[in-house]
Amino acid sequence: MDILRRGPHPVVLGLLLAAAVAALVAGFANSNYTFMLTGAAVSTVFMQSYGLITGRAGVISLCQLSFAGIGAWVVGWANVAGVPGGFTAWLLLGGLAATVAGVLVGLPALRLRGVNLAVATFAFAIALDVVLTGIPFPGQGNYRLVERPAGFTTDSGYFVFTVVVVTVIFLGLRHLDRTRAGGALVEIRHSERAAAAHGISVARGKLTAFALSAFVAGVGGGLMAGQLGVVTAGNFAAFASVSLFAIALFVGTNNVEGAIAGGLMGAVFPSVLDALGVPQDLAALFFAVGAVQVLRLGGSQTDLLRSRRRRRKAAERGSLPIPHANPKPLVPIRLRAPRDTADATPALEVRDLTVRFGALTANDGVSLVVPKGHVVGLVGPNGAGKSTLINTVTGFTDHYTGRVLLNGEPVDGLPAHRRARLGLRRSFQQLRVPEQLTVGMFLQVAAGRTLPAEEVDEQLALFECPAADVPIDTVDVATRRLLEVAGLVAGRPPVLLLDEPAAGHSGAETELLQRRLSEVPERFDTAVLLVEHDIELVRSTCDSVVVLDFGRVIAAGPPDEVLADPAVIAAYLGSAAH
Ligand SMILES: Nc1ncnc2c1ncn2[C@@H]1O[C@H](COP(=O)(O)OP(=O)(O)OP(=O)(O)O)[C@@H](O)[C@H]1O
């Protein structure tokens, strides 16, 4: 959002420049080059589609060219049938038809991941190959060429048209990247569990990615039909989808430069190999090796380059800018006496919760209450069952007996993202903050709502996090943890469960967390269940403490009393009798 305030982004300027260069190239290049460059622009659209489904949402799809084939088929049909509106309307029609296919493929694919998803989408690509070979493209039999848009009928004119379409798609993608929906896709790619904990429906996110990417691929297929006049099933073969997927994975087509580079590779490489007399299969092999390299390095070429550049800039800039604000703590550290839990209304109630993993009982009839306006500590030695309790309460473990009530209403049976939306939010012991987002975008994704810019700045200042436009991969781990808490409380959930939020913090960071946690109930109207090994943090922030050992509650009550209990001390020393 800061970027918006500063005016046109370099990417927009770059795209305008690209359009100008396209016009120049179209004016001066010979027809062979123009044809090849138009192919590269069409390929760039395919890459944009991979950038959506794989680059952003992290979903493997090996059938993007099949969606393109559907788009091309519809454009061919509209041309033959004389559908009014002309080529641009046909393109949109082709995109929409591909979207329907995207949703149909996406729905059964939602429960699949990794290799299984690759196989499922590839099976669809093969099936469509067979279908398209059986049903000729409209116009294929009688060479009825697709009519290009008025004003762009020459090869050079059509090249400019394709660049305009590519540019419009880039702008659309850029807009998506700046919305919470775009941030949600990136979080799904990074960690489906974290996304669900932020109230994001992973299934709906993936389906949206399938639909959008199929639309873009369908438009690309339609553009190809306009370029070639007549297309055949061979233009959209399943194996070509796999090659393009490998290129997309290698280059990183969620980035503008990656999509353009991928487009150029997809279109130009085969011609280069032809000119060198090298078999085409080698191109696929080359890109497959590149894709394996991505898995080894943990990122595409453009992602790695961008990340390196951001880190270098951050190092040059020194310490990260913290938004200017002067938040006044509502309550100084533990100057306030612990709140009295006796009469408070429960925000979260856990009744007789039992969770078993085979023969092991991780939670054994646990009952506890987190009253409104309170911070409750949940402590116990390693393996006592604290994380299991958080996982179960928030819907990440569904094999349990007992009840979980939020504001008096049972939430048992609801999946994690539904519980999160109702206001049961959590953090994870293992940090799950996606590095690809900016600080401000993550804050909004974690909050589960779009926050006004001023609120984002205030919240970041309150938790002493860097400014909204700072990329997360330049932020240290302890600050990321603070950012996670900042985002979660910004959503003002009725209940927040924090799993060791101070892990890896320095003394100063723990002190900041201590201040903020003490204020959370009043400032955000959020009750907190705090799992923490730092007993001083628990003592200074919690109104009451529950102690677990071997899955059972062994003590509960005011912090000073409970933490001085000999049974609790013995449990921590590992000598409790059971
Ligand atoms: N998915 C699982 N499958 C099998 N056993 C599990 C699973 N998750 C947890 N456990 C076991 O349940 C017990 C409780 O684990 P849990 O992680 O809840 O403890 P904890 O109190 O959070 O420990 P720590 O403080 O080390 O995080 C442990 O014995 C653990 O090995």
XYZ file of C-alpha atoms and ligand atoms in Angstrom:
609
model
C 0.000 0.000 0.000
C 2.966 2.265 0.567
C 3.937 1.575 -2.982
C 0.583 2.852 -4.176
C 1.094 6.110 -2.351
C 4.396 6.680 -4.129
C 2.965 6.556 -7.667
C 3.750 4.245 -10.583
C 5.815 1.220 -9.679
C 8.864 0.363 -11.777
C 7.013 -2.754 -12.970
C 4.268 -0.612 -14.534
C 6.832 1.610 -16.158
C 8.623 -1.497 -17.390
C 5.433 -2.835 -18.902
C 4.697 0.440 -20.666
C 8.229 0.352 -21.986
C 7.627 -3.220 -23.157
C 4.566 -2.070 -25.110
C 6.594 0.711 -26.716
C 9.384 -1.718 -27.605
C 6.765 -4.093 -29.000
C 5.483 -1.358 -31.310
C 9.035 -0.595 -32.436
C 9.889 -4.268 -32.973
C 6.674 -4.720 -34.912
C 7.670 -1.829 -37.126
C 11.203 -2.977 -37.870
C 11.551 -6.752 -37.391
C 11.230 -9.063 -40.372
C 8.248 -11.379 -40.526
C 10.125 -14.429 -39.178
C 11.187 -12.587 -36.065
C 7.755 -11.042 -35.630
C 6.206 -14.512 -35.809
C 8.679 -15.876 -33.284
C 8.179 -12.935 -30.923
C 4.404 -13.309 -31.149
C 4.906 -16.961 -30.190
C 7.013 -15.780 -27.240
C 4.247 -13.382 -26.159
C 1.681 -16.207 -26.357
C 4.060 -18.437 -24.391
C 4.380 -15.659 -21.821
C 0.620 -15.894 -21.286
C 1.009 -19.631 -20.635
C 3.794 -18.779 -18.192
C 1.547 -16.265 -16.453
C -0.960 -19.055 -16.032
C 1.720 -21.309 -14.465
C 2.778 -18.336 -12.345
C -0.718 -18.299 -10.882
C -1.259 -21.964 -10.197
C 2.258 -23.144 -9.362
C 4.212 -19.946 -8.685
C 1.675 -18.372 -6.363
C -0.570 -21.152 -5.031
C 2.137 -23.860 -5.157
C -0.190 -26.306 -6.920
C 1.346 -28.669 -9.461
C -0.673 -28.636 -12.666
C 0.435 -30.450 -15.792
C -2.603 -29.553 -17.882
C -2.366 -25.813 -18.461
C -1.999 -26.308 -22.239
C -5.192 -28.355 -22.201
C -6.994 -25.284 -20.831
C -5.296 -23.346 -23.632
C -6.623 -25.902 -26.125
C -10.158 -25.342 -24.839
C -9.727 -21.563 -25.217
C -8.429 -22.023 -28.757
C -11.278 -24.383 -29.628
C -13.887 -21.864 -28.459
C -12.217 -19.027 -30.393
C -12.181 -21.240 -33.515
C -15.836 -22.101 -32.981
C -16.829 -18.440 -32.406
C -14.992 -17.533 -35.604
C -16.762 -20.195 -37.670
C -20.141 -19.482 -36.047
C -19.704 -15.731 -36.531
C -20.349 -14.961 -32.855
C -20.762 -11.186 -32.532
C -18.213 -9.107 -30.630
C -15.154 -9.996 -32.667
C -11.852 -11.541 -31.626
C -11.518 -9.827 -28.235
C -14.945 -11.082 -27.142
C -14.060 -14.574 -28.430
C -10.856 -14.505 -26.405
C -12.837 -13.778 -23.248
C -15.316 -16.509 -24.189
C -12.416 -18.949 -24.644
C -10.996 -17.890 -21.273
C -14.359 -18.444 -19.591
C -14.811 -21.890 -21.140
C -11.329 -22.808 -19.908
C -12.289 -21.478 -16.451
C -15.187 -23.938 -16.311
C -12.757 -26.728 -17.196
C -10.347 -25.385 -14.548
C -13.012 -25.644 -11.873
C -14.032 -29.127 -13.042
C -10.420 -30.322 -12.911
C -9.737 -28.426 -9.695
C -12.647 -29.867 -7.721
C -11.541 -33.508 -7.669
C -7.891 -32.408 -7.476
C -8.445 -30.498 -4.218
C -7.801 -33.496 -2.027
C -4.577 -34.344 -3.856
C -1.066 -33.044 -3.412
C 2.387 -33.447 -4.938
C 2.895 -36.438 -7.199
C -0.771 -37.508 -6.982
C -1.902 -34.102 -8.195
C 0.690 -34.184 -10.972
C -0.646 -37.552 -12.107
C -4.294 -36.397 -11.939
C -3.714 -33.225 -13.971
C -1.518 -35.072 -16.457
C -4.263 -37.670 -16.887
C -6.668 -34.852 -17.741
C -4.158 -33.482 -20.262
C -3.824 -36.901 -21.933
C -7.607 -37.357 -21.972
C -8.101 -33.954 -23.579
C -5.380 -34.799 -26.128
C -7.443 -37.779 -27.183
C -10.694 -35.778 -27.267
C -9.209 -32.891 -29.258
C -7.619 -35.301 -31.713
C -11.044 -36.882 -32.216
C -12.954 -33.605 -32.585
C -11.117 -31.401 -35.080
C -10.779 -27.725 -34.201
C -13.500 -25.648 -35.852
C -12.112 -24.345 -39.126
C -9.394 -27.022 -39.243
C -11.115 -29.052 -41.991
C -11.786 -26.207 -44.398
C -8.921 -23.872 -43.396
C -11.261 -21.230 -42.077
C -8.660 -18.908 -40.532
C -9.500 -17.109 -37.292
C -10.196 -13.450 -37.997
C -7.832 -11.261 -36.052
C -9.051 -8.110 -34.295
C -9.714 -5.081 -36.492
C -6.657 -2.840 -36.669
C -4.320 -5.700 -35.708
C -4.703 -8.029 -38.671
C -1.121 -7.891 -39.937
C 1.535 -10.042 -38.254
C 3.220 -7.021 -36.731
C -0.137 -5.548 -35.664
C -1.104 -8.874 -34.076
C 2.202 -8.962 -32.203
C 1.336 -5.589 -30.650
C -2.119 -6.960 -29.755
C -0.605 -9.966 -27.951
C 1.770 -7.692 -26.019
C -1.215 -5.577 -24.952
C -2.985 -8.723 -23.676
C 0.179 -9.852 -21.855
C 0.433 -6.394 -20.267
C -3.200 -6.385 -19.138
C -2.719 -9.815 -17.536
C 0.455 -8.613 -15.791
C -1.440 -5.643 -14.377
C -4.241 -7.946 -13.213
C -1.715 -10.228 -11.519
C -0.010 -7.260 -9.915
C -3.348 -6.163 -8.527
C -3.969 -9.683 -7.208
C -0.577 -9.666 -5.483
C -1.595 -6.545 -3.595
C -4.849 -7.920 -2.303
C -5.326 -10.187 0.699
C -6.606 -12.889 -1.679
C -3.217 -12.839 -3.437
C -1.425 -12.979 -0.087
C -3.640 -15.915 0.874
C -2.552 -17.860 -2.241
C 1.096 -17.329 -1.328
C 0.402 -18.464 2.236
C -1.311 -21.608 0.938
C 1.836 -22.341 -1.052
C 4.017 -21.737 1.994
C 1.955 -23.642 4.578
C -1.569 -24.947 4.228
C -1.815 -25.308 8.009
C -0.847 -21.687 8.601
C -3.336 -20.584 5.941
C -6.130 -22.576 7.613
C -5.137 -21.096 10.988
C -5.681 -17.649 9.465
C -9.186 -18.583 8.390
C -8.261 -19.202 4.748
C -10.095 -22.046 3.047
C -7.265 -23.934 1.359
C -9.729 -25.746 -0.916
C -11.348 -22.523 -2.095
C -7.959 -20.863 -2.568
C -6.691 -23.707 -4.747
C -9.918 -23.798 -6.711
C -9.650 -20.055 -7.338
C -6.073 -20.555 -8.512
C -7.208 -23.326 -10.869
C -10.015 -21.152 -12.228
C -7.893 -18.021 -12.724
C -4.956 -19.890 -14.229
C -7.267 -21.780 -16.574
C -8.791 -18.467 -17.678
C -5.354 -17.043 -18.453
C -4.293 -20.240 -20.257
C -7.556 -20.203 -22.232
C -6.858 -16.636 -23.343
C -3.349 -17.750 -24.335
C -4.809 -20.583 -26.419
C -7.179 -18.143 -28.114
C -4.253 -15.848 -28.882
C -2.427 -18.785 -30.445
C -5.464 -19.506 -32.620
C -5.376 -15.868 -33.759
C -1.656 -16.114 -34.506
C -1.750 -19.375 -36.447
C -5.213 -18.957 -37.994
C -5.874 -22.666 -37.533
C -4.655 -24.811 -34.659
C -4.585 -28.555 -34.140
C -4.512 -30.842 -31.111
C -0.725 -31.078 -31.545
C -0.353 -27.426 -30.480
C -1.634 -28.314 -27.005
C -0.098 -31.757 -26.474
C 0.146 -33.044 -22.906
C 3.944 -33.405 -23.105
C 4.290 -29.754 -24.158
C 2.413 -28.861 -20.933
C 5.049 -30.764 -18.968
C 7.906 -28.945 -20.741
C 6.328 -25.569 -20.071
C 5.755 -26.578 -16.440
C 9.455 -27.426 -16.098
C 10.414 -24.049 -17.600
C 7.981 -22.245 -15.298
C 9.347 -24.032 -12.224
C 12.932 -23.328 -13.246
C 12.515 -19.635 -14.111
C 9.810 -18.664 -11.596
C 6.917 -17.269 -13.590
C 5.189 -15.657 -10.626
C 7.634 -12.806 -11.305
C 7.254 -10.525 -14.338
C 10.806 -11.081 -15.546
C 10.417 -14.833 -15.008
C 7.217 -15.015 -17.064
C 8.823 -13.071 -19.924
C 12.024 -15.125 -19.785
C 9.957 -18.321 -19.647
C 7.870 -17.149 -22.604
C 10.988 -16.440 -24.637
C 12.484 -19.810 -23.712
C 9.281 -21.664 -24.549
C 9.018 -20.085 -27.975
C 12.594 -19.436 -29.016
C 14.371 -22.482 -27.632
C 12.785 -24.966 -30.062
C 13.816 -22.750 -33.020
C 17.359 -22.451 -31.662
C 17.598 -26.240 -31.300
C 16.215 -26.601 -34.828
C 18.823 -24.221 -36.188
C 21.559 -26.166 -34.351
C 20.181 -29.483 -35.585
C 19.703 -30.712 -31.983
C 16.667 -32.979 -31.294
C 13.743 -31.188 -29.623
C 13.550 -33.754 -26.828
C 16.755 -32.328 -25.413
C 14.951 -29.073 -24.602
C 12.523 -30.936 -22.353
C 15.457 -32.713 -20.716
C 17.266 -29.433 -20.160
C 14.271 -27.871 -18.456
C 13.577 -30.988 -16.409
C 17.133 -30.770 -15.044
C 16.421 -27.097 -14.270
C 13.276 -28.053 -12.389
C 15.213 -30.566 -10.290
C 17.697 -27.795 -9.565
C 14.794 -25.674 -8.242
C 13.873 -28.412 -5.805
C 17.513 -28.575 -4.678
C 17.946 -24.814 -4.245
C 14.487 -24.278 -2.755
C 13.443 -21.588 -5.212
C 13.224 -20.589 -8.866
C 15.947 -18.530 -10.521
C 13.988 -15.261 -10.364
C 12.803 -15.901 -6.786
C 16.397 -16.503 -5.703
C 17.685 -13.456 -7.596
C 14.982 -11.239 -6.116
C 15.604 -12.542 -2.635
C 19.366 -11.980 -2.980
C 18.779 -8.423 -4.198
C 16.399 -7.664 -1.305
C 18.853 -9.007 1.263
C 21.686 -6.978 -0.271
C 19.596 -3.819 -0.184
C 18.568 -4.517 3.408
C 22.217 -5.015 4.370
C 23.146 -1.717 2.681
C 20.279 0.075 4.388
C 21.306 -1.212 7.823
C 18.597 -1.607 10.441
C 15.092 -1.864 9.066
C 12.789 1.149 9.255
C 10.205 0.919 11.985
C 7.028 2.876 11.260
C 6.869 6.073 13.253
C 4.249 5.971 15.942
C 4.119 6.392 19.645
C 1.745 3.799 20.991
C 1.061 4.253 24.644
C 0.882 0.994 26.536
C -2.487 0.742 28.210
C -1.105 -1.124 31.180
C 2.523 -1.197 32.271
C 4.097 -4.595 32.830
C 2.450 -6.344 35.741
C 1.592 -3.151 37.561
C -1.896 -4.473 37.276
C -2.851 -7.354 39.555
C -3.916 -10.586 37.832
C -7.553 -10.388 36.813
C -9.945 -12.407 38.925
C -11.017 -15.433 36.906
C -13.880 -16.511 39.157
C -16.749 -14.423 37.722
C -15.517 -13.907 34.160
C -17.525 -15.259 31.209
C -15.692 -18.056 29.394
C -14.390 -17.173 25.921
C -12.978 -20.678 25.418
C -14.018 -23.798 27.267
C -12.361 -27.163 26.894
C -14.313 -29.989 28.499
C -12.890 -33.405 29.216
C -10.669 -33.449 26.148
C -8.935 -36.730 25.363
C -6.602 -37.223 22.401
C -4.894 -40.536 21.659
C -2.145 -41.326 19.197
C -2.257 -45.110 19.093
C -1.389 -46.328 22.577
C -0.238 -42.881 23.709
C -2.736 -40.580 25.431
C -1.478 -37.061 24.673
C -4.417 -35.274 26.374
C -6.229 -37.162 29.101
C -9.579 -35.652 30.118
C -8.299 -32.071 30.051
C -10.756 -29.365 31.097
C -9.868 -25.680 31.189
C -11.447 -22.278 30.730
C -10.013 -19.137 29.169
C -12.261 -16.332 30.422
C -12.973 -13.196 28.377
C -10.419 -10.474 28.991
C -7.820 -12.859 30.458
C -4.450 -14.334 29.639
C -4.202 -17.959 30.754
C -0.884 -19.782 30.771
C -0.600 -23.423 29.746
C 2.679 -24.898 30.916
C 4.242 -28.271 31.452
C 7.373 -30.203 30.587
C 8.245 -31.298 27.044
C 5.767 -33.820 25.714
C 3.106 -32.897 28.297
C 0.489 -32.411 25.560
C 0.332 -28.591 25.240
C 0.699 -28.382 21.447
C -1.694 -31.314 21.063
C -4.275 -29.339 23.018
C -3.806 -26.275 20.781
C -3.953 -28.448 17.644
C -7.143 -30.103 18.825
C -8.920 -26.974 20.013
C -8.172 -25.193 16.720
C -9.328 -28.110 14.554
C -5.994 -29.490 13.356
C -6.527 -32.804 15.153
C -9.992 -34.212 14.685
C -9.708 -37.547 16.525
C -10.709 -36.564 20.028
C -13.397 -36.957 22.604
C -14.674 -34.099 24.737
C -15.963 -30.681 23.797
C -14.597 -27.339 22.703
C -16.803 -24.273 23.118
C -16.139 -20.792 21.794
C -18.251 -18.121 23.476
C -20.513 -20.909 24.735
C -21.056 -22.466 21.280
C -19.578 -25.883 20.432
C -17.140 -25.869 17.522
C -16.479 -29.627 17.451
C -16.729 -31.050 13.958
C -15.734 -27.781 12.280
C -12.556 -27.735 10.169
C -9.624 -25.529 11.197
C -10.349 -22.621 8.841
C -13.981 -22.424 10.002
C -12.916 -22.348 13.662
C -10.375 -19.640 12.787
C -13.066 -17.583 11.091
C -15.264 -17.885 14.163
C -12.386 -16.394 16.108
C -10.227 -19.260 17.373
C -6.829 -18.126 16.169
C -3.444 -19.675 16.819
C 0.262 -19.410 16.196
C 2.569 -22.360 15.566
C 5.590 -23.456 17.544
C 7.488 -23.690 14.262
C 7.403 -20.318 12.557
C 5.228 -20.391 9.418
C 5.548 -16.868 8.014
C 5.869 -16.872 4.192
C 9.051 -15.139 3.085
C 7.596 -14.074 -0.249
C 5.197 -11.541 1.289
C 5.810 -8.050 2.580
C 5.407 -7.296 6.267
C 2.173 -5.350 5.621
C 0.625 -8.045 3.445
C 1.377 -10.752 5.990
C -0.164 -8.649 8.739
C -3.422 -8.499 6.784
C -3.376 -12.181 5.874
C -2.812 -13.128 9.519
C -5.478 -10.661 10.678
C -7.964 -12.240 8.290
C -9.276 -8.863 7.224
C -8.168 -5.937 5.088
C -6.828 -3.273 7.416
C -6.690 0.456 6.625
C -3.115 1.651 5.977
C -3.043 3.672 9.209
C -4.053 0.634 11.251
C -1.328 -1.435 9.589
C 1.277 1.212 10.455
C 0.014 1.537 14.028
C 0.002 -2.188 14.578
C 3.522 -2.577 13.171
C 4.755 0.254 15.364
C 3.097 -1.272 18.425
C 5.030 -4.508 17.920
C 8.176 -2.681 16.738
C 8.075 -4.411 13.359
C 9.568 -2.927 10.173
C 7.478 -0.818 7.776
C 4.680 -2.394 5.726
C 6.552 -2.538 2.412
C 9.612 -4.339 3.822
C 9.915 -7.894 2.405
C 9.718 -10.550 5.106
C 12.819 -12.364 3.884
C 14.912 -9.423 5.088
C 13.444 -9.585 8.598
C 15.057 -11.601 11.407
C 13.276 -14.603 12.888
C 12.473 -13.025 16.274
C 10.791 -10.058 14.549
C 8.849 -12.463 12.349
C 7.488 -14.060 15.517
C 6.417 -10.655 16.828
C 4.887 -9.894 13.424
C 2.887 -13.102 13.609
C 1.434 -12.127 16.979
C 0.809 -8.577 15.701
C -1.137 -9.945 12.732
C -3.145 -12.413 14.777
C -4.284 -9.860 17.346
C -5.000 -7.296 14.606
C -7.875 -9.595 13.610
C -9.288 -9.009 17.137
C -10.285 -12.664 17.570
C -12.200 -13.599 20.735
C -9.566 -16.253 21.510
C -5.900 -16.496 20.609
C -3.766 -19.554 21.335
C -0.044 -18.832 21.222
C 2.396 -21.728 21.023
C 5.740 -20.572 22.444
C 5.724 -17.064 20.915
C 8.952 -16.100 22.710
C 11.033 -18.978 21.319
C 14.302 -17.564 19.995
C 13.696 -14.079 21.440
C 16.351 -11.933 23.056
C 15.677 -10.304 26.444
C 14.478 -7.052 24.833
C 12.128 -8.862 22.466
C 10.680 -10.948 25.296
C 10.111 -7.765 27.288
C 8.245 -6.201 24.365
C 6.139 -9.329 23.980
C 5.477 -9.282 27.713
C 4.164 -5.701 27.511
C 2.009 -6.374 24.502
C 0.559 -9.646 25.786
C -0.449 -7.954 29.043
C -2.393 -5.407 27.004
C -3.963 -7.760 24.443
C -7.240 -8.417 26.328
C -7.977 -4.708 26.832
C -6.558 -3.414 23.565
C -7.931 -6.073 21.210
C -10.737 -7.643 23.217
C -8.975 -10.984 22.885
C -8.562 -13.709 25.498
C -5.229 -15.533 25.278
C -4.091 -19.075 26.008
C -0.322 -18.841 26.242
C 1.870 -21.927 25.926
C 5.349 -20.909 26.981
C 8.476 -22.396 28.533
C 9.671 -18.977 29.716
C 8.164 -19.113 33.199
C 8.930 -15.454 33.918
C 6.933 -14.452 30.847
C 4.057 -16.615 32.068
C 4.263 -15.220 35.578
C 4.281 -11.617 34.395
C 1.481 -11.828 31.816
C -0.958 -14.525 32.910
C -3.960 -14.149 35.156
C -4.044 -17.869 35.797
C -1.991 -20.901 34.873
C -2.899 -24.490 33.971
C -0.173 -27.129 34.263
C -0.177 -30.273 32.153
C 1.945 -33.335 32.758
C 1.639 -36.553 30.773
C -1.518 -35.144 29.188
C -3.293 -34.447 32.494
C -4.017 -31.225 34.371
C -1.959 -31.425 37.550
C -2.538 -27.867 38.812
C -4.512 -24.737 37.932
C -4.917 -21.328 39.554
C -3.125 -18.010 40.111
C 0.431 -17.973 38.664
C 2.383 -17.465 41.886
C 0.462 -20.161 43.696
C 0.599 -22.725 40.893
C 4.230 -22.159 39.980
C 5.214 -22.664 43.630
C 3.240 -25.946 43.841
C 5.652 -28.808 44.723
C 3.874 -31.146 42.252
C 4.497 -28.641 39.449
C 8.126 -28.166 40.426
C 8.536 -31.944 40.573
C 6.953 -32.333 37.118
C 9.388 -29.811 35.690
C 12.263 -31.633 37.346
C 10.940 -34.855 35.856
C 10.333 -36.559 39.203
C 6.554 -36.358 39.560
C 4.982 -39.571 40.721
C 2.369 -40.978 38.325
N 0.899 -36.593 15.462
C 1.378 -37.308 16.487
N 1.514 -38.641 16.398
C 1.978 -39.371 17.438
N 2.336 -38.835 18.616
C 2.242 -37.517 18.776
C 1.755 -36.678 17.718
N 1.757 -35.392 18.160
C 2.225 -35.437 19.426
N 2.509 -36.699 19.784
C 2.999 -37.129 21.092
O 2.089 -36.624 22.078
C 2.792 -36.206 23.223
C 2.480 -34.758 23.513
O 3.141 -33.974 22.529
P 2.979 -32.393 22.464
O 3.743 -31.929 21.287
O 1.558 -32.057 22.545
O 3.710 -31.958 23.803
P 4.130 -30.499 24.255
O 3.728 -30.369 25.665
O 3.623 -29.491 23.310
O 5.712 -30.602 24.150
P 6.783 -29.420 23.835
O 6.814 -28.532 25.027
O 8.063 -30.167 23.670
O 6.324 -28.743 22.600
C 4.266 -36.474 22.961
O 4.610 -37.712 23.542
C 4.350 -36.536 21.458
O 5.413 -37.365 21.055
